[in-house]
Amino acid sequence: MSAPTLSDIEAVEMQSIPVGYRDTPKEDEDDSDDDEVDELDMIAASSSKLPKQKDPALKRHSYMTYIFVCVVAIILLAGLLRGGKDGTSPFNARTKAMSDDLSTSSNTGDNMIIEFTVANLRTNSQNCTHVGKMLQCIPQHNNATNKFRIQLHDEWAPIGVKRFQELTKANFWDDSRIFRVVPNFVSQVGISSYPDVQKYWDSLGNLKDDEVVGSNRRGTVTFATAGPNTRTTQIFINTADNKFLDKQGFSPIGEVLPAGDGYGSMDVVDEMYSKYGEEPDQGMIEEKGKEYLEEEYPLLSYFVTAVFV
């Protein structure tokens, strides 16, 4: 896939980028006096043979029982009707709480924040170490972290967000090179360093476009395209306000979060290695993957891991 070129930026005219519990019965106990009838049973048995009499004491007892049952019922009913301080019944309050939870879930949901760990960031040499052929660096601005987080927005682009989540769950981003970095424009990634992996995702076909809801401002994350309904796996992070991309159908799916405890923000993205510019050949990356990248472009920044937080 191709992506917006520098000349397009200057002209502010962009070309599309592809960018059971069970009781155990008790054994019957032996009754040594089988002929003996329990005293209470005898009373019960004999009472049925007696003529019915209206015992005042029994009558008062029945009235008291009736009154007691009624009082309990009234108390329970009053509790149900009284509800909470807001005037709603407990049933309605609980339903409302569940509804609120579902509403919150639909807005934020699970798997909506992803933390990326980046290697080979552009920085001073004392912050870099060699790991095999690769030079791994941490940002000059913050020696404690080389991480940043992306917040997905399902309300912006549900189709794109779902694909991004699928890619993350499949560890697609691990070892992926940020192969195209144009300062003050975009940083682009999304071709697997393993050809067989890329072939699998390509075989799933393209995504339908989402309506453009968000705007391509600095820090937003967007799928690259090669025209209408051509999104696959490539994404880019806007490193400048590129709102002119909105009219061209580029629908943001999320944004880089502000820095927090143990992770950075756009300052990390800004330090992705940019000296290779747009040199890496996308076709060669798809064909040879990591072999081609390590041999020809060893300093490219890349994602070590991408995990849901």
CSV table of C-alpha atoms in Angstrom, one decimal:
chain,number,residue,atom,x,y,z
A,1,MET,CA,0.0,0.0,0.0
A,2,SER,CA,1.0,3.5,-0.6
A,3,ALA,CA,0.6,6.4,1.8
A,4,PRO,CA,0.5,10.2,1.6
A,5,THR,CA,3.7,11.7,0.2
A,6,LEU,CA,5.6,14.7,1.2
A,7,SER,CA,4.6,16.6,-1.9
A,8,ASP,CA,1.0,15.9,-1.0
A,9,ILE,CA,1.5,17.5,2.4
A,10,GLU,CA,2.9,20.7,0.8
A,11,ALA,CA,0.0,20.8,-1.6
A,12,VAL,CA,-2.4,19.8,1.2
A,13,GLU,CA,-3.8,17.2,-1.3
A,14,MET,CA,-3.4,13.6,-0.2
A,15,GLN,CA,-3.5,10.4,-2.1
A,16,SER,CA,-5.0,7.4,-0.4
A,17,ILE,CA,-2.7,5.2,1.6
A,18,PRO,CA,-2.9,1.4,2.2
A,19,VAL,CA,-1.5,1.6,3.9
A,20,GLY,CA,-25.3,-30.2,42.3
A,21,TYR,CA,-25.7,-30.5,45.8
A,22,ARG,CA,-27.8,-33.5,46.6
A,23,ASP,CA,-28.8,-34.5,50.2
A,24,THR,CA,-27.9,-38.0,51.2
A,25,PRO,CA,-31.0,-39.7,52.6
A,26,LYS,CA,-30.7,-40.6,56.3
A,27,GLU,CA,-31.2,-44.2,57.2
A,28,ASP,CA,-34.4,-44.9,59.0
A,29,GLU,CA,-33.7,-45.3,62.7
A,30,ASP,CA,-35.1,-48.4,64.4
A,31,ASP,CA,-38.1,-47.7,66.6
A,32,SER,CA,-38.2,-50.1,69.5
A,33,ASP,CA,-41.8,-49.1,70.3
A,34,ASP,CA,-43.5,-49.5,66.9
A,35,ASP,CA,-46.9,-49.6,68.6
A,36,GLU,CA,-46.3,-46.4,70.5
A,37,VAL,CA,-47.8,-43.4,68.9
A,38,ASP,CA,-46.3,-40.0,69.4
A,39,GLU,CA,-48.3,-37.9,71.9
A,40,LEU,CA,-48.8,-35.1,69.4
A,41,ASP,CA,-50.0,-37.5,66.7
A,42,MET,CA,-52.5,-39.0,69.2
A,43,ILE,CA,-53.8,-35.5,69.9
A,44,ALA,CA,-54.0,-34.8,66.3
A,45,ALA,CA,-55.8,-38.1,65.5
A,46,SER,CA,-58.3,-37.8,68.4
A,47,SER,CA,-59.1,-34.2,67.7
A,48,SER,CA,-60.7,-35.0,64.4
A,49,LYS,CA,-63.2,-37.3,66.1
A,50,LEU,CA,-64.2,-34.6,68.6
A,51,PRO,CA,-67.1,-32.4,67.8
A,52,LYS,CA,-66.1,-29.0,66.6
A,53,GLN,CA,-66.1,-26.4,69.3
A,54,LYS,CA,-65.5,-22.7,69.2
A,55,ASP,CA,-62.7,-22.3,71.7
A,56,PRO,CA,-62.3,-18.6,72.5
A,57,ALA,CA,-58.6,-19.1,73.1
A,58,LEU,CA,-58.0,-20.7,69.8
A,59,LYS,CA,-60.0,-18.1,68.1
A,60,ARG,CA,-57.9,-15.3,69.7
A,61,HIS,CA,-54.8,-17.2,68.6
A,62,SER,CA,-56.0,-17.3,65.0
A,63,TYR,CA,-56.7,-13.6,65.0
A,64,MET,CA,-53.2,-12.8,66.4
A,65,THR,CA,-51.6,-15.0,63.7
A,66,TYR,CA,-53.6,-13.3,61.0
A,67,ILE,CA,-52.6,-9.9,62.3
A,68,PHE,CA,-49.0,-10.8,62.5
A,69,VAL,CA,-48.9,-12.1,58.9
A,70,CYS,CA,-50.6,-8.9,57.7
A,71,VAL,CA,-48.1,-6.6,59.5
A,72,VAL,CA,-45.1,-8.5,58.0
A,73,ALA,CA,-46.6,-8.3,54.5
A,74,ILE,CA,-47.3,-4.5,54.9
A,75,ILE,CA,-43.7,-3.9,56.1
A,76,LEU,CA,-42.2,-5.8,53.1
A,77,LEU,CA,-44.5,-4.1,50.6
A,78,ALA,CA,-43.6,-0.7,52.1
A,79,GLY,CA,-39.9,-1.4,51.7
A,80,LEU,CA,-40.4,-2.3,48.1
A,81,LEU,CA,-42.4,0.8,47.3
A,82,ARG,CA,-40.2,3.2,49.3
A,83,GLY,CA,-37.1,2.4,47.4
A,84,GLY,CA,-34.0,4.6,47.6
A,85,LYS,CA,-33.7,8.3,48.3
A,86,ASP,CA,-34.3,9.1,44.7
A,87,GLY,CA,-37.8,7.6,44.8
A,88,THR,CA,-37.1,4.6,42.7
A,89,SER,CA,-37.8,1.1,43.9
A,90,PRO,CA,-34.9,-1.3,44.6
A,91,PHE,CA,-35.9,-3.3,41.6
A,92,ASN,CA,-35.8,-0.3,39.3
A,93,ALA,CA,-32.6,1.0,40.9
A,94,ARG,CA,-30.9,-2.3,40.3
A,95,THR,CA,-32.1,-2.4,36.7
A,96,LYS,CA,-30.8,1.1,36.3
A,97,ALA,CA,-27.4,0.1,37.7
A,98,MET,CA,-27.1,-2.8,35.3
A,99,SER,CA,-28.1,-0.5,32.5
A,100,ASP,CA,-25.4,2.0,33.5
A,101,ASP,CA,-22.9,-0.8,33.6
A,102,LEU,CA,-23.8,-2.0,30.1
A,103,SER,CA,-23.7,1.6,28.9
A,104,THR,CA,-20.3,2.1,30.3
A,105,SER,CA,-19.1,-1.2,28.8
A,106,SER,CA,-20.4,-0.2,25.4
A,107,ASN,CA,-18.4,3.0,25.6
A,108,THR,CA,-15.2,1.8,27.1
A,109,GLY,CA,-15.5,-2.0,27.2
A,110,ASP,CA,-12.8,-4.5,27.5
A,111,ASN,CA,-9.7,-4.5,25.4
A,112,MET,CA,-9.9,-0.9,24.5
A,113,ILE,CA,-6.5,0.2,25.8
A,114,ILE,CA,-3.3,-1.3,24.4
A,115,GLU,CA,0.2,-0.7,25.7
A,116,PHE,CA,3.0,-0.8,23.1
A,117,THR,CA,6.6,-1.4,24.0
A,118,VAL,CA,9.0,0.0,21.4
A,119,ALA,CA,12.6,-0.8,20.6
A,120,ASN,CA,15.1,1.2,18.5
A,121,LEU,CA,13.9,4.6,19.3
A,122,ARG,CA,15.9,7.5,18.1
A,123,THR,CA,17.9,8.7,21.0
A,124,ASN,CA,21.5,9.3,22.2
A,125,SER,CA,23.9,6.4,22.0
A,126,GLN,CA,24.4,5.9,25.8
A,127,ASN,CA,20.8,4.8,26.0
A,128,CYS,CA,21.2,2.1,23.4
A,129,THR,CA,22.4,-1.5,23.7
A,130,HIS,CA,23.0,-4.2,21.1
A,131,VAL,CA,20.8,-7.3,21.1
A,132,GLY,CA,22.0,-9.5,18.3
A,133,LYS,CA,22.1,-7.3,15.2
A,134,MET,CA,19.5,-5.0,16.6
A,135,LEU,CA,20.2,-1.8,18.5
A,136,GLN,CA,17.6,-1.3,21.2
A,137,CYS,CA,17.2,2.2,22.6
A,138,ILE,CA,15.0,3.9,25.1
A,139,PRO,CA,13.9,7.5,24.7
A,140,GLN,CA,16.3,10.3,25.4
A,141,HIS,CA,13.5,12.3,27.2
A,142,ASN,CA,12.6,9.5,29.6
A,143,ASN,CA,15.1,6.8,30.5
A,144,ALA,CA,12.4,4.9,32.5
A,145,THR,CA,10.2,3.9,29.7
A,146,ASN,CA,9.9,3.1,26.0
A,147,LYS,CA,6.1,2.5,26.2
A,148,PHE,CA,3.0,4.4,25.1
A,149,ARG,CA,-0.7,3.5,25.1
A,150,ILE,CA,-3.5,3.7,22.6
A,151,GLN,CA,-7.2,4.2,23.5
A,152,LEU,CA,-9.6,2.7,21.0
A,153,HIS,CA,-12.9,4.4,20.3
A,154,ASP,CA,-15.6,2.0,19.1
A,155,GLU,CA,-18.0,4.9,18.6
A,156,TRP,CA,-15.6,6.4,16.0
A,157,ALA,CA,-15.0,3.3,13.9
A,158,PRO,CA,-16.5,0.0,15.1
A,159,ILE,CA,-15.3,-2.0,12.1
A,160,GLY,CA,-11.7,-0.8,12.4
A,161,VAL,CA,-11.6,-1.1,16.2
A,162,LYS,CA,-12.7,-4.7,15.9
A,163,ARG,CA,-10.0,-5.6,13.5
A,164,PHE,CA,-7.4,-3.8,15.6
A,165,GLN,CA,-8.5,-5.8,18.6
A,166,GLU,CA,-8.2,-9.0,16.6
A,167,LEU,CA,-4.7,-8.2,15.5
A,168,THR,CA,-3.7,-7.4,19.0
A,169,LYS,CA,-5.1,-10.6,20.4
A,170,ALA,CA,-3.2,-12.6,17.7
A,171,ASN,CA,0.1,-10.8,18.7
A,172,PHE,CA,0.3,-9.4,15.2
A,173,TRP,CA,2.1,-6.3,16.3
A,174,ASP,CA,5.0,-8.1,18.0
A,175,ASP,CA,8.2,-7.5,16.0
A,176,SER,CA,6.4,-5.2,13.5
A,177,ARG,CA,8.6,-2.5,12.1
A,178,ILE,CA,7.5,1.1,11.9
A,179,PHE,CA,8.6,1.1,8.3
A,180,ARG,CA,7.6,4.5,7.2
A,181,VAL,CA,8.3,7.6,9.4
A,182,VAL,CA,7.8,11.0,8.0
A,183,PRO,CA,8.4,13.6,10.8
A,184,ASN,CA,5.5,16.0,11.4
A,185,PHE,CA,3.2,13.8,9.3
A,186,VAL,CA,2.8,10.1,10.0
A,187,SER,CA,4.5,7.0,11.5
A,188,GLN,CA,3.2,3.9,9.7
A,189,VAL,CA,3.3,0.2,10.7
A,190,GLY,CA,1.2,-2.9,10.0
A,191,ILE,CA,3.2,-5.4,7.8
A,192,SER,CA,4.1,-8.4,9.8
A,193,SER,CA,7.8,-9.3,10.0
A,194,TYR,CA,6.7,-12.9,9.3
A,195,PRO,CA,5.4,-13.4,5.7
A,196,ASP,CA,3.1,-16.4,6.5
A,197,VAL,CA,1.4,-14.3,9.2
A,198,GLN,CA,0.8,-11.4,6.7
A,199,LYS,CA,-0.5,-13.8,4.1
A,200,TYR,CA,-3.1,-15.1,6.5
A,201,TRP,CA,-4.4,-11.7,7.4
A,202,ASP,CA,-4.4,-10.7,3.7
A,203,SER,CA,-6.5,-13.8,2.9
A,204,LEU,CA,-9.3,-12.5,5.2
A,205,GLY,CA,-10.0,-9.8,2.7
A,206,ASN,CA,-10.4,-6.0,3.0
A,207,LEU,CA,-12.5,-4.2,5.6
A,208,LYS,CA,-15.5,-2.1,4.7
A,209,ASP,CA,-15.0,1.6,5.5
A,210,ASP,CA,-16.2,3.2,8.6
A,211,GLU,CA,-17.9,6.6,8.5
A,212,VAL,CA,-15.4,9.3,9.3
A,213,VAL,CA,-16.4,10.5,12.8
A,214,GLY,CA,-13.2,11.4,14.5
A,215,SER,CA,-10.6,13.8,13.0
A,216,ASN,CA,-7.1,13.0,12.0
A,217,ARG,CA,-5.5,15.4,14.5
A,218,ARG,CA,-2.1,14.8,16.0
A,219,GLY,CA,-2.0,11.6,18.1
A,220,THR,CA,-4.9,9.8,16.4
A,221,VAL,CA,-4.5,6.3,15.0
A,222,THR,CA,-6.0,5.5,11.6
A,223,PHE,CA,-6.0,2.5,9.1
A,224,ALA,CA,-4.1,3.1,5.9
A,225,THR,CA,-6.0,2.5,2.7
A,226,ALA,CA,-5.5,2.2,-1.1
A,227,GLY,CA,-9.0,3.6,-1.9
A,228,PRO,CA,-12.5,2.9,-0.7
A,229,ASN,CA,-13.0,-0.3,1.3
A,230,THR,CA,-9.4,-1.4,1.1
A,231,ARG,CA,-8.3,-1.4,4.8
A,232,THR,CA,-6.2,-4.5,5.9
A,233,THR,CA,-3.6,-4.4,8.6
A,234,GLN,CA,-1.6,-1.2,8.1
A,235,ILE,CA,-2.2,1.7,10.4
A,236,PHE,CA,-0.5,5.1,11.0
A,237,ILE,CA,-0.2,7.5,13.9
A,238,ASN,CA,-0.7,11.1,12.9
A,239,THR,CA,2.2,13.1,14.3
A,240,ALA,CA,0.7,16.4,13.1
A,241,ASP,CA,-2.8,17.7,12.6
A,242,ASN,CA,-3.7,16.1,9.3
A,243,LYS,CA,-7.4,17.1,9.2
A,244,PHE,CA,-7.3,17.2,5.4
A,245,LEU,CA,-7.3,13.4,5.5
A,246,ASP,CA,-10.9,13.4,6.9
A,247,LYS,CA,-12.4,14.3,3.6
A,248,GLN,CA,-10.5,11.6,1.9
A,249,GLY,CA,-12.2,8.8,4.0
A,250,PHE,CA,-9.5,8.1,6.6
A,251,SER,CA,-11.4,7.2,9.7
A,252,PRO,CA,-9.5,7.4,13.0
A,253,ILE,CA,-10.0,4.4,15.3
A,254,GLY,CA,-8.3,5.7,18.5
A,255,GLU,CA,-5.7,8.0,19.9
A,256,VAL,CA,-2.5,8.0,21.9
A,257,LEU,CA,-3.1,8.6,25.5
A,258,PRO,CA,-1.4,11.2,27.7
A,259,ALA,CA,1.7,9.9,29.6
A,260,GLY,CA,1.1,8.0,32.8
A,261,ASP,CA,2.9,6.0,35.5
A,262,GLY,CA,5.4,3.9,33.6
A,263,TYR,CA,4.5,4.9,30.0
A,264,GLY,CA,5.0,7.9,27.8
A,265,SER,CA,2.8,9.5,25.1
A,266,MET,CA,3.4,11.2,21.8
A,267,ASP,CA,6.9,12.0,22.9
A,268,VAL,CA,7.7,8.3,22.5
A,269,VAL,CA,6.1,8.2,19.1
A,270,ASP,CA,8.1,11.2,18.0
A,271,GLU,CA,11.3,9.4,18.7
A,272,MET,CA,10.6,6.5,16.3
A,273,TYR,CA,13.6,6.2,13.9
A,274,SER,CA,13.0,8.4,10.9
A,275,LYS,CA,16.3,8.4,8.9
A,276,TYR,CA,15.1,5.8,6.5
A,277,GLY,CA,12.1,7.9,5.6
A,278,GLU,CA,10.0,6.1,3.0
A,279,GLU,CA,12.8,3.9,1.7
A,280,PRO,CA,11.7,0.4,3.0
A,281,ASP,CA,9.9,-1.5,0.2
A,282,GLN,CA,6.5,-2.7,1.4
A,283,GLY,CA,6.5,-5.6,-1.2
A,284,MET,CA,9.9,-6.8,0.1
A,285,ILE,CA,8.7,-6.7,3.7
A,286,GLU,CA,5.7,-8.8,2.7
A,287,GLU,CA,7.8,-11.2,0.8
A,288,LYS,CA,10.9,-11.6,3.0
A,289,GLY,CA,9.9,-10.0,6.3
A,290,LYS,CA,12.4,-9.8,9.1
A,291,GLU,CA,15.2,-11.1,7.0
A,292,TYR,CA,15.0,-8.2,4.6
A,293,LEU,CA,14.4,-5.6,7.4
A,294,GLU,CA,17.3,-6.6,9.6
A,295,GLU,CA,19.7,-6.7,6.7
A,296,GLU,CA,18.7,-3.5,5.0
A,297,TYR,CA,17.1,-1.4,7.7
A,298,PRO,CA,18.5,-2.6,11.1
A,299,LEU,CA,17.7,0.7,12.9
A,300,LEU,CA,14.0,0.8,12.2
A,301,SER,CA,12.0,1.2,15.4
A,302,TYR,CA,9.6,-1.7,16.1
A,303,PHE,CA,7.0,-3.0,18.5
A,304,VAL,CA,8.4,-5.5,21.0
A,305,THR,CA,4.9,-6.3,22.5
A,306,ALA,CA,1.4,-4.9,22.4
A,307,VAL,CA,-0.8,-5.9,25.3
A,308,PHE,CA,-4.3,-5.0,26.5
A,309,VAL,CA,-4.3,-3.2,29.8
